[in-house]
Short mmCIF file of C-alpha atoms in Angstrom, two decimals:
data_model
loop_
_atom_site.label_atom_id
_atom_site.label_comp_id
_atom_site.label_asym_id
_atom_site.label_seq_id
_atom_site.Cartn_x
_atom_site.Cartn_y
_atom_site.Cartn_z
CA UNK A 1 19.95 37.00 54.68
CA UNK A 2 17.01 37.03 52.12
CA UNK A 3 14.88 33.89 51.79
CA UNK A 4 12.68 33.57 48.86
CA UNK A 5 9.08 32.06 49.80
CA UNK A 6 7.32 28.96 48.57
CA UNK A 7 4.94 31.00 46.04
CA UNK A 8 8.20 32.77 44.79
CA UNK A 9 9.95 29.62 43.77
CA UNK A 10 6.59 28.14 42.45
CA UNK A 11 6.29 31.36 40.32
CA UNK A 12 10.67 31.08 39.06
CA UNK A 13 9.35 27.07 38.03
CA UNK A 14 6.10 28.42 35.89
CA UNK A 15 8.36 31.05 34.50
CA UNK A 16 11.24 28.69 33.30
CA UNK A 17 8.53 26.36 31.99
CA UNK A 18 6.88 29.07 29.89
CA UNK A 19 10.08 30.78 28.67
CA UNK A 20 11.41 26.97 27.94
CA UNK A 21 8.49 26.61 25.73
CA UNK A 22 8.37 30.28 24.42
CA UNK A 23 4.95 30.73 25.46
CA UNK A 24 5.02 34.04 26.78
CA UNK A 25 3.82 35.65 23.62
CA UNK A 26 0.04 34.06 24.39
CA UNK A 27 0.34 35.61 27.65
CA UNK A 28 -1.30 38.71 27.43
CA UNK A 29 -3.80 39.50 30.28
CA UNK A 30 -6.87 39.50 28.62
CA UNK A 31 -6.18 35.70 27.98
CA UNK A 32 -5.00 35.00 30.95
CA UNK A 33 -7.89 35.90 32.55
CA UNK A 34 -9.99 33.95 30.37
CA UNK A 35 -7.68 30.61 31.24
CA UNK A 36 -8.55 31.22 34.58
CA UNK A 37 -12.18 31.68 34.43
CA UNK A 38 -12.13 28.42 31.97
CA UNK A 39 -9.99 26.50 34.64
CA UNK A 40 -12.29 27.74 37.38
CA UNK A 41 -15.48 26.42 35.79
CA UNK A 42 -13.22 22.93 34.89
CA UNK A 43 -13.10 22.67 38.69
CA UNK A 44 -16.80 23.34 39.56
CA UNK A 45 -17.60 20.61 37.29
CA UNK A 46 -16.35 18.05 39.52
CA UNK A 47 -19.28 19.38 41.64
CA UNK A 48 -21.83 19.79 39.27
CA UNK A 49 -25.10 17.21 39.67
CA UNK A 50 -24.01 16.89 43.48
CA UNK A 51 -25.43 17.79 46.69
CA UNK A 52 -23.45 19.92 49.33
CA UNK A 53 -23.51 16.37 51.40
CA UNK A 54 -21.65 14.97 48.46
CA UNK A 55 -19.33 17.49 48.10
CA UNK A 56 -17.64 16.56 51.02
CA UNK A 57 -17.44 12.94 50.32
CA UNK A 58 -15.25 12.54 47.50
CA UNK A 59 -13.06 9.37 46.45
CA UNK A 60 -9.65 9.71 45.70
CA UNK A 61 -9.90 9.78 42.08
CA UNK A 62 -12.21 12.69 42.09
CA UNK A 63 -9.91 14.48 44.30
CA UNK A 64 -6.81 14.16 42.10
CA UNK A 65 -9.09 15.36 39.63
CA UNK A 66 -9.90 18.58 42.17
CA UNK A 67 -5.83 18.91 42.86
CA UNK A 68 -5.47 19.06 39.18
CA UNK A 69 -8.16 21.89 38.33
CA UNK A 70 -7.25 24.04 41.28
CA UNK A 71 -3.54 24.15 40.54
CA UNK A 72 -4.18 24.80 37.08
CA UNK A 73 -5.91 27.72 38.57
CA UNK A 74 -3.44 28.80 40.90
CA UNK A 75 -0.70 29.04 38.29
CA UNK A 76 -2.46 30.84 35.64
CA UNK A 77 -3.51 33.41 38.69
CA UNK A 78 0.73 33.88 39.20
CA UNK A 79 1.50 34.28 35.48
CA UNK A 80 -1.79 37.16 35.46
CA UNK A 81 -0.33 38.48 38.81
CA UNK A 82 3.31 38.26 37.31
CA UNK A 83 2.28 40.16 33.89
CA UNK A 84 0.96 43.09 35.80
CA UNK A 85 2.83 43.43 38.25
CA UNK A 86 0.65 42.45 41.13
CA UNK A 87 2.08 41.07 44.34
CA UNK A 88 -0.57 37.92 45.00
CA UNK A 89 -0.29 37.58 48.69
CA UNK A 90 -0.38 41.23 49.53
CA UNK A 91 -3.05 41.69 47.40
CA UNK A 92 -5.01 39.04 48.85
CA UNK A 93 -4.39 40.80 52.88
CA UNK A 94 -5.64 44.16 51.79
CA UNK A 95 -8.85 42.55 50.08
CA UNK A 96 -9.41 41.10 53.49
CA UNK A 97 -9.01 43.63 55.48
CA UNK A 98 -11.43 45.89 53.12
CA UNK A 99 -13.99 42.47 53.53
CA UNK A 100 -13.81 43.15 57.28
CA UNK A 101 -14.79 46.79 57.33
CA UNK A 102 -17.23 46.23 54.85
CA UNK A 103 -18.56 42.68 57.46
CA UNK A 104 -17.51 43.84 60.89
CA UNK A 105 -18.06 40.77 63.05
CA UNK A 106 -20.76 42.52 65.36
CA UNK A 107 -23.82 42.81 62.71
CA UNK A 108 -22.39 39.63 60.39
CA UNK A 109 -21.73 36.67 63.30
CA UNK A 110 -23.63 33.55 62.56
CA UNK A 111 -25.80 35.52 60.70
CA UNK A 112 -27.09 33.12 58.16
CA UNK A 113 -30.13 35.93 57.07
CA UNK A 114 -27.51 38.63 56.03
CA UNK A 115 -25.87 36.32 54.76
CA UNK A 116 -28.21 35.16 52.09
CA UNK A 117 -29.22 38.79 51.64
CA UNK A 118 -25.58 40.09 51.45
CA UNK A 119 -24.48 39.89 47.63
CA UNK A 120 -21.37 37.02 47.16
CA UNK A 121 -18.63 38.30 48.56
CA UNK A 122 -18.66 36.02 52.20
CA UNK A 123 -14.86 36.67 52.78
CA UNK B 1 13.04 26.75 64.53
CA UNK B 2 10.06 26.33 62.06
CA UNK B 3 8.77 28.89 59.77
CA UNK B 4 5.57 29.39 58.61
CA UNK B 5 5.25 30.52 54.96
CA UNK B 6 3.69 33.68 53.83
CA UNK B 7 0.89 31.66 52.21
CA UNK B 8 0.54 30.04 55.55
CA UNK B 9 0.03 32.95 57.34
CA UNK B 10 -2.50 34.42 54.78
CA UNK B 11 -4.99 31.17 55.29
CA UNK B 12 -4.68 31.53 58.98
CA UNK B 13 -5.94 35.34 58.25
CA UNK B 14 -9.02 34.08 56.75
CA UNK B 15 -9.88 31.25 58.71
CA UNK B 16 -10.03 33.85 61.49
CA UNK B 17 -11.18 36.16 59.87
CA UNK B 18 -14.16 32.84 58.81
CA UNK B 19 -14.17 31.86 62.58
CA UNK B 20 -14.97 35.24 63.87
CA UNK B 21 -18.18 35.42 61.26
CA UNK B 22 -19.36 31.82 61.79
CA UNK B 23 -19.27 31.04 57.91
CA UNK B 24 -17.88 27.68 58.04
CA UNK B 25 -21.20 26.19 57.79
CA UNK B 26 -21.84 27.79 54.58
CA UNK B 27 -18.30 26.66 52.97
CA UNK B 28 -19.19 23.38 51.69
CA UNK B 29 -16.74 22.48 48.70
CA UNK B 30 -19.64 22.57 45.87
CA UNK B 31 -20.40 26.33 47.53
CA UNK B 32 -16.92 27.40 47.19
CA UNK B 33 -16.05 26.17 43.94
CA UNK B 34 -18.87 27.92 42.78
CA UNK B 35 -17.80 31.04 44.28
CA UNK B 36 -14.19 30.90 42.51
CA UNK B 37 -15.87 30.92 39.50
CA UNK B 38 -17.75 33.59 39.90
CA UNK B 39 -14.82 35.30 41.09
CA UNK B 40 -12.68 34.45 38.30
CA UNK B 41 -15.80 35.44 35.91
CA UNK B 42 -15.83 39.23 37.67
CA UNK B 43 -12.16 39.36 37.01
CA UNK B 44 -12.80 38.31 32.91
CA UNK B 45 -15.27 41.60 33.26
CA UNK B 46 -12.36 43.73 33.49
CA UNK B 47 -11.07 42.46 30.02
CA UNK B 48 -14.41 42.48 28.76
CA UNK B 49 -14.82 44.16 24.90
CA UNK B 50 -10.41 44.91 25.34
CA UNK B 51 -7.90 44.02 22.65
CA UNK B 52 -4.70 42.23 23.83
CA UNK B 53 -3.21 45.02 23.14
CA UNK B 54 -5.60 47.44 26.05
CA UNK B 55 -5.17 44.40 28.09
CA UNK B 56 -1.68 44.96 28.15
CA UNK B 57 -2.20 49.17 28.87
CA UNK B 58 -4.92 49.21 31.87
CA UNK B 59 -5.31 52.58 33.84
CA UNK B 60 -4.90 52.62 38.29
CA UNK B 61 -8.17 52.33 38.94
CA UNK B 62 -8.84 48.91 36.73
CA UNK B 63 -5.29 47.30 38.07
CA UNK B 64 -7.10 48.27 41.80
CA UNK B 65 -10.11 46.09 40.58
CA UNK B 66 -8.08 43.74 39.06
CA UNK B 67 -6.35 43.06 42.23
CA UNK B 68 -9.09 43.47 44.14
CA UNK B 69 -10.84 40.12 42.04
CA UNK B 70 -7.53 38.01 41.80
CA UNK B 71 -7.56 38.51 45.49
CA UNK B 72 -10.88 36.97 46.09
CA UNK B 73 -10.24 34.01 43.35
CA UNK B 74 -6.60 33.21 45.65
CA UNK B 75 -9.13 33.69 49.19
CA UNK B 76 -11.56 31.07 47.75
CA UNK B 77 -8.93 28.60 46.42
CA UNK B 78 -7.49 28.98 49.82
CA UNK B 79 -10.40 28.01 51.83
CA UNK B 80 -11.85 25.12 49.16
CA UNK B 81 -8.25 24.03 49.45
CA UNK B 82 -8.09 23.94 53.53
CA UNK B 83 -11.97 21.82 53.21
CA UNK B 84 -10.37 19.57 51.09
CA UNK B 85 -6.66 18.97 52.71
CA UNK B 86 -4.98 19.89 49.88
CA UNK B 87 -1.79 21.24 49.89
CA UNK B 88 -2.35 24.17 47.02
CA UNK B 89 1.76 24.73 46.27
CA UNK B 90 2.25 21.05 45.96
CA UNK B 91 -0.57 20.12 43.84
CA UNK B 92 0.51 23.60 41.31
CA UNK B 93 4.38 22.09 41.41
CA UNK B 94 2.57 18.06 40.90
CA UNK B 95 0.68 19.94 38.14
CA UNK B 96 3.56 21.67 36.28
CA UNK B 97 5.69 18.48 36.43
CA UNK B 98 2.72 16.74 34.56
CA UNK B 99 2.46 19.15 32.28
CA UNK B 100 5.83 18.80 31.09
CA UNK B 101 5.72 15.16 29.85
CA UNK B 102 2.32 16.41 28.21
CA UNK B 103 4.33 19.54 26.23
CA UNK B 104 7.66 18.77 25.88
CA UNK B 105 9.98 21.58 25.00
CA UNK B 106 11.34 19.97 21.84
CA UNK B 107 7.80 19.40 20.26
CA UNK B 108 6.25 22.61 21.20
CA UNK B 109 9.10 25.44 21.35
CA UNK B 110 7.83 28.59 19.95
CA UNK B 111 5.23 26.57 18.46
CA UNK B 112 2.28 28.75 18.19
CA UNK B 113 0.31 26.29 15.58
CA UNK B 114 0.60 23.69 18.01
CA UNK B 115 0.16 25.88 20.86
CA UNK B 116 -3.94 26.61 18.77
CA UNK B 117 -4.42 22.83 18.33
CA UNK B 118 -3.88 21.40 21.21
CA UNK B 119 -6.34 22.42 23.63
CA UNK B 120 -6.07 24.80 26.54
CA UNK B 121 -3.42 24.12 28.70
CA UNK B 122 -0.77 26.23 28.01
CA UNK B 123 1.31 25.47 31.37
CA UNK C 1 -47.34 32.74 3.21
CA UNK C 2 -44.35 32.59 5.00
CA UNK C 3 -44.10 33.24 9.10
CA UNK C 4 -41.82 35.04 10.91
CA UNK C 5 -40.89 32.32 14.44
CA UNK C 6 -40.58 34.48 17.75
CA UNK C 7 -37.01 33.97 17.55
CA UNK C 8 -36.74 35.36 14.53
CA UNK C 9 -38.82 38.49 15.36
CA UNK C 10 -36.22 38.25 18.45
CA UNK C 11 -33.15 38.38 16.39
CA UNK C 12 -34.34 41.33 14.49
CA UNK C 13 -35.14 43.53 17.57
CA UNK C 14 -31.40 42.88 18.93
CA UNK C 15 -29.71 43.44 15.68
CA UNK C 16 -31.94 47.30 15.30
CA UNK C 17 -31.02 48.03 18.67
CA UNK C 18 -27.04 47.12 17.83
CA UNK C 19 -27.42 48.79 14.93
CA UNK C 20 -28.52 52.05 16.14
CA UNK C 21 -25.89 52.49 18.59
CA UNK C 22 -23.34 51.43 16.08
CA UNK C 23 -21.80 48.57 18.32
CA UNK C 24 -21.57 45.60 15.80
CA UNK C 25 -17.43 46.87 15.49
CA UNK C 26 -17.14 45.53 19.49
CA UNK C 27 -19.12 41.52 18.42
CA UNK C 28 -16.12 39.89 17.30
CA UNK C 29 -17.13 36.18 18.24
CA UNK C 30 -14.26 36.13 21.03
CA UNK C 31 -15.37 38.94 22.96
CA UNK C 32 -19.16 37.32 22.48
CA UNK C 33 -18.07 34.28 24.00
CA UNK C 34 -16.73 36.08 27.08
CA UNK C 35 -19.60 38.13 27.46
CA UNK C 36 -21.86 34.99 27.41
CA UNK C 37 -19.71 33.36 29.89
CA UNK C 38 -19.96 36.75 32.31
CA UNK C 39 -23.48 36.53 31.63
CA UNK C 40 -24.04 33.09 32.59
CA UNK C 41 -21.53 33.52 36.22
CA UNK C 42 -23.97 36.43 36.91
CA UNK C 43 -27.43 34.27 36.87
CA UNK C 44 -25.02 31.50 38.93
CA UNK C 45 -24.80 34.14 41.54
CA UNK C 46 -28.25 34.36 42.23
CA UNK C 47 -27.86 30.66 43.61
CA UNK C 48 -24.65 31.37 45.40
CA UNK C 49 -24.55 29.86 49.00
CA UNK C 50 -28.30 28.00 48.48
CA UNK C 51 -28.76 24.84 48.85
CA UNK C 52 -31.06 22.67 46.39
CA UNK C 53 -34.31 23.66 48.36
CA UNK C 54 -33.87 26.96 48.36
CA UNK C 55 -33.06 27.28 44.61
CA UNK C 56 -36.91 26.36 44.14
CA UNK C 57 -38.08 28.64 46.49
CA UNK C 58 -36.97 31.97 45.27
CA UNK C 59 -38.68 35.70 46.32
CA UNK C 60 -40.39 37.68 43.36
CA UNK C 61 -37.11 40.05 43.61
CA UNK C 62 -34.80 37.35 43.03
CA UNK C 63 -36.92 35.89 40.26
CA UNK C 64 -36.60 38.85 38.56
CA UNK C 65 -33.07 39.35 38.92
CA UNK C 66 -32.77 35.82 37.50
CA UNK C 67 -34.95 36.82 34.08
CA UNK C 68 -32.61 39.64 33.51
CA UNK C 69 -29.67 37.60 33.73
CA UNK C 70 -31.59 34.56 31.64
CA UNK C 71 -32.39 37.09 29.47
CA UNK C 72 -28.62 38.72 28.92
CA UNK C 73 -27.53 35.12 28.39
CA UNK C 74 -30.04 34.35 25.33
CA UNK C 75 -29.37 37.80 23.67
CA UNK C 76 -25.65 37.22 23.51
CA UNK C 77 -26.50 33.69 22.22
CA UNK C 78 -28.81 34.72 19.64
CA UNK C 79 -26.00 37.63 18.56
CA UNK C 80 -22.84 35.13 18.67
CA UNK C 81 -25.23 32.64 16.12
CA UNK C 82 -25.64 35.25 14.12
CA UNK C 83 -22.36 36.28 13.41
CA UNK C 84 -20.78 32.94 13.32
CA UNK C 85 -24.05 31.75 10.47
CA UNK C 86 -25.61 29.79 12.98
CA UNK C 87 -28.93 28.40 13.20
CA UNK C 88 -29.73 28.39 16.69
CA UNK C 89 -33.18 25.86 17.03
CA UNK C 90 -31.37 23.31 13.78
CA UNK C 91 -27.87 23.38 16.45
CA UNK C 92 -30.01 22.64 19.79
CA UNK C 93 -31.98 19.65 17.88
CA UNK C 94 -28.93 18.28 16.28
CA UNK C 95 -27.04 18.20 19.54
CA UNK C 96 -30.60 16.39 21.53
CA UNK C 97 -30.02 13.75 18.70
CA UNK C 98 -26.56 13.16 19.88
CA UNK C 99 -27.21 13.19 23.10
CA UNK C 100 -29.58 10.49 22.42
CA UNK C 101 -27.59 8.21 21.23
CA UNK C 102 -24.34 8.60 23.99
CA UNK C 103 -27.40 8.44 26.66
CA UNK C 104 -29.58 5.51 25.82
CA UNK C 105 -32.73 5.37 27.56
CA UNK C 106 -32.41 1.94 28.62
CA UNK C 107 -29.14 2.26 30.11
CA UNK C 108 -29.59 5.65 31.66
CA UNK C 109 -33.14 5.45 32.84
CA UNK C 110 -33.15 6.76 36.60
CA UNK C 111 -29.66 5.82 37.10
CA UNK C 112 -28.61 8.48 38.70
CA UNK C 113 -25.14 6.32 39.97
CA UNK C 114 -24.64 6.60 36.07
CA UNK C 115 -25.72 10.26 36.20
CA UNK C 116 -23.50 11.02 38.58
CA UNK C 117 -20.62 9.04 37.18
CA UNK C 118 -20.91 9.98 33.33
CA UNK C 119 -19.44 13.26 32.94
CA UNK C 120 -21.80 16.68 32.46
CA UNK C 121 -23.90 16.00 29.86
CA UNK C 122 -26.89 15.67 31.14
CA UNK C 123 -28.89 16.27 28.18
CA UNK D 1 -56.12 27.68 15.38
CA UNK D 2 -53.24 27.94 17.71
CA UNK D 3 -50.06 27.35 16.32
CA UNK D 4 -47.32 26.06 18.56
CA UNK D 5 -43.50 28.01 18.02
CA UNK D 6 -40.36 26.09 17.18
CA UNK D 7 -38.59 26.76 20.66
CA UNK D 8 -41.80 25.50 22.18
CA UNK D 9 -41.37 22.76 20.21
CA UNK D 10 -37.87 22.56 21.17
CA UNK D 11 -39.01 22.37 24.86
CA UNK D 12 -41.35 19.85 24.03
CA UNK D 13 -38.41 17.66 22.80
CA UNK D 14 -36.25 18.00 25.61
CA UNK D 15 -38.28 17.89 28.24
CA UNK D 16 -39.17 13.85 26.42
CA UNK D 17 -35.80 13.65 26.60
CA UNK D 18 -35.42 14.46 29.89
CA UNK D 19 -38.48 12.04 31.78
CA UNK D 20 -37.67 9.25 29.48
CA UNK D 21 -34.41 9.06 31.82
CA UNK D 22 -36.05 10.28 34.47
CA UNK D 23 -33.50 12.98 34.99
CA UNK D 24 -35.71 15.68 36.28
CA UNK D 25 -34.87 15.16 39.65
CA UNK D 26 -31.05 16.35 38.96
CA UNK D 27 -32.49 19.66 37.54
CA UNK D 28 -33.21 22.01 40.62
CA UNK D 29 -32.56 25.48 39.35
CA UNK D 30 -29.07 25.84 41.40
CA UNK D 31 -27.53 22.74 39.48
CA UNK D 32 -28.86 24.03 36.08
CA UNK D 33 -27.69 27.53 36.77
CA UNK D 34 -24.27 25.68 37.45
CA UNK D 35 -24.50 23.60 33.87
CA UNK D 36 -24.90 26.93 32.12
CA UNK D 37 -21.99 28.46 33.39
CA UNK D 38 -20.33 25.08 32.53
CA UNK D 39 -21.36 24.69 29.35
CA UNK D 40 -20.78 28.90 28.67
CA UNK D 41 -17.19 28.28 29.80
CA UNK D 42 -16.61 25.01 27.59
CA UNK D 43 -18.24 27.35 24.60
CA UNK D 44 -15.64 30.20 25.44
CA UNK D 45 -12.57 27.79 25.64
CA UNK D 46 -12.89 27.42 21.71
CA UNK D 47 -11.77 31.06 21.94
CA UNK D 48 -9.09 30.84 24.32
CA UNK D 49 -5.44 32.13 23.39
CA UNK D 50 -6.96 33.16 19.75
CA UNK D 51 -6.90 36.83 18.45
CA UNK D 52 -10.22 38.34 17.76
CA UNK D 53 -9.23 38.38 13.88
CA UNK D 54 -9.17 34.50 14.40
CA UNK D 55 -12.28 34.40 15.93
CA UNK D 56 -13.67 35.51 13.06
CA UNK D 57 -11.98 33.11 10.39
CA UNK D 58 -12.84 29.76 12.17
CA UNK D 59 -12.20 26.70 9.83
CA UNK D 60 -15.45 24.11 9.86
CA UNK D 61 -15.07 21.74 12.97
CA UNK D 62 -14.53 24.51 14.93
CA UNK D 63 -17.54 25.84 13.99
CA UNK D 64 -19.09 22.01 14.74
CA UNK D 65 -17.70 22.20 17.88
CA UNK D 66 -19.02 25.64 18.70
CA UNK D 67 -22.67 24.99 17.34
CA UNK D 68 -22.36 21.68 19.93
CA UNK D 69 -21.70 24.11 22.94
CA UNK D 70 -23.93 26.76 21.79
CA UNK D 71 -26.45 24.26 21.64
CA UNK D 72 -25.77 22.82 25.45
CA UNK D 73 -26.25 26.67 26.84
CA UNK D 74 -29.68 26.89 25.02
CA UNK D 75 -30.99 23.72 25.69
CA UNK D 76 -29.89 24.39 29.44
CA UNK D 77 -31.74 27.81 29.66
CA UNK D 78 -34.61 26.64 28.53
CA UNK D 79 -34.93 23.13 31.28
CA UNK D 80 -33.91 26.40 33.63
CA UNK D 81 -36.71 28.65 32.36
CA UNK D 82 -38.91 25.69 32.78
CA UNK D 83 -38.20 25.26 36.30
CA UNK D 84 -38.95 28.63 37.23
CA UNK D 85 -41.86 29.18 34.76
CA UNK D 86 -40.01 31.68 32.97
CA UNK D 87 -40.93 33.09 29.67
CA UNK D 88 -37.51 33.14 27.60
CA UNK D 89 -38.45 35.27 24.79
CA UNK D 90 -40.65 37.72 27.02
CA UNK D 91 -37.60 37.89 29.27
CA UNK D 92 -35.51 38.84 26.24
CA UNK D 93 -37.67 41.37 25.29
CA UNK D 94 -38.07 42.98 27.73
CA UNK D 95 -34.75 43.38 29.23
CA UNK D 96 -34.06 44.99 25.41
CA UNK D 97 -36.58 47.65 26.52
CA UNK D 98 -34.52 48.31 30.00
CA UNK D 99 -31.09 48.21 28.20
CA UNK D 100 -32.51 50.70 25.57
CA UNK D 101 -33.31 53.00 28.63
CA UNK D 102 -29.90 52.94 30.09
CA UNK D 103 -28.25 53.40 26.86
CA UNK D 104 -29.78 56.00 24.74
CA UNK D 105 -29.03 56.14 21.25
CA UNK D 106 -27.86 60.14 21.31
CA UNK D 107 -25.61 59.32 23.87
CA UNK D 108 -24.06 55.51 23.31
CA UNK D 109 -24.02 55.51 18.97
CA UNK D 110 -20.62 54.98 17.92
CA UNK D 111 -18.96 55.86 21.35
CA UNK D 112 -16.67 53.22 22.23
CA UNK D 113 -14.98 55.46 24.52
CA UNK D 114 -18.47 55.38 26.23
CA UNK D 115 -18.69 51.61 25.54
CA UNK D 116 -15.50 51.14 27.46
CA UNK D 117 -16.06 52.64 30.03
CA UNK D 118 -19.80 51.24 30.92
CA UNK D 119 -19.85 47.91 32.53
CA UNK D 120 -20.39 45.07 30.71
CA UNK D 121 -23.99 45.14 29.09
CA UNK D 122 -23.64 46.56 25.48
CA UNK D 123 -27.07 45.08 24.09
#
């Protein structure tokens, strides 16, 4: 007995929405990908002016505002995913486990140095 | 019997794979949304100079890279998400269900004018 | 006698080099856009993971890394302005004039509970 | 007789501006980097979901709206360059001699094959 999984019924709603709508035609990846990047930077500007302190102390408002910005990311990453063909979770386990060859635990633990030095990638 | 989800199962991946580097400290939320943007900027690289139309017709090697950032925008969301206490599947279904009071199907089927006027949320 | 401005002198160095190498067919505004938005993610990076303090206390190295990028941004700028007609210095003095009015000094002096409430616009 | 340029000028303006409020103490060089991305993204989401043939025929408050945004990057870039006592122009000049190192006329003119496959810096 199949079950389908949480992101796979999130992903059959977005679909139904968009084909409701007959949006798919906009869908392309190259503007996909530039929804997501726009979305992204939508949800660092609930952070922008603050300090790291503040960041962590957020009202409720602000955080509905958060909810709103990261699912907006979240589903424009399935429909990208979905329009090439790209299996999001699976993709997301091997990027890992390339992160922890390229960070094995014995040189990168608590190390704050390499970790400024090291470029961005901290996961 | 409960059953944890796939998505589940992937956060508890990083947060050991975190735990095992010490990196909490440096995941304050203003920190990691920074870091999905940047993220989700690398992966707008790939489309970079493209038509639609090579968007649509991308080679092995850029679908790798391609998965490779999409992965690291869905780790990030993951991890901003789990500092917050959000719940990242229920926010994206809140999120859709908002959306469709904004663009209701009989005002905006196949609609591509309105689809360019109103702003960007397509979903 | 008229005078060439910096700027100008600017403008004309970017558009030979373009020129030369034939790549004006690839600076459709779009694409210009993106690349100013990659541009701008990249200089973010350099401040990835720092906190406030340590953004003004940067190494020579990273300095540098951070004119490049500065620089990348400005170019595109300067190259988007000129396709699209647009005068960069008139746009940037215009919008200060705005912002003067929507940020009166007498209500916004050293408020920074209103700085941190009012949206982005910071200037 | 010195003779003061108009983006020094410009500065001049903005940095008024700027300690009139009192809002200098918001600018360390992390949260400005952060506004430019910001403000780059908001600038790039006047492209979003358009072809680049639109992008090219844009009708006039579109244009308004774009000069606005361009406007915010550049004003941005230069409180940025301030902070870190960085020459703009200089910058931008001399990262045109580096880029016209790495791609040589006899090799790059005309070859968007080439272009393609490069990263991201055409200029």
């Amino acid at each position: 007995m199949s079950r389908i999984s949480e992101l796979e019924k999130l992903k059959e709603k977005i679909l139904k929405f968009r084909n409701e709508r007959d949006w798919a035609q906009y869908h392309d990846p190259k503007n996909l990908a530039e929804a997501i990047s726009i979305e992204a930077s939508e949800l660092l500007e609930n952070f922008l002016w603050k300090t790291k302190e503040e960041s962590r102390n957020l009202d409720k408002e602000k955080i509905q505002d958060i909810k709103d910005e990261i699912a907006d990311v979240l589903i424009y990453l399935i429909v990208l995913s979905e329009e090439l063909d790209i299996d999001l979770i699976k993709s997301a386990e091997e990027k890992l486990k390339k992160n922890g060859k390229k960070y094995p635990v014995d040189k990168f633990k608590g190390r704050s140095k390499k970790y400024d030095e090291s470029k961005k990638n901290k996961l």
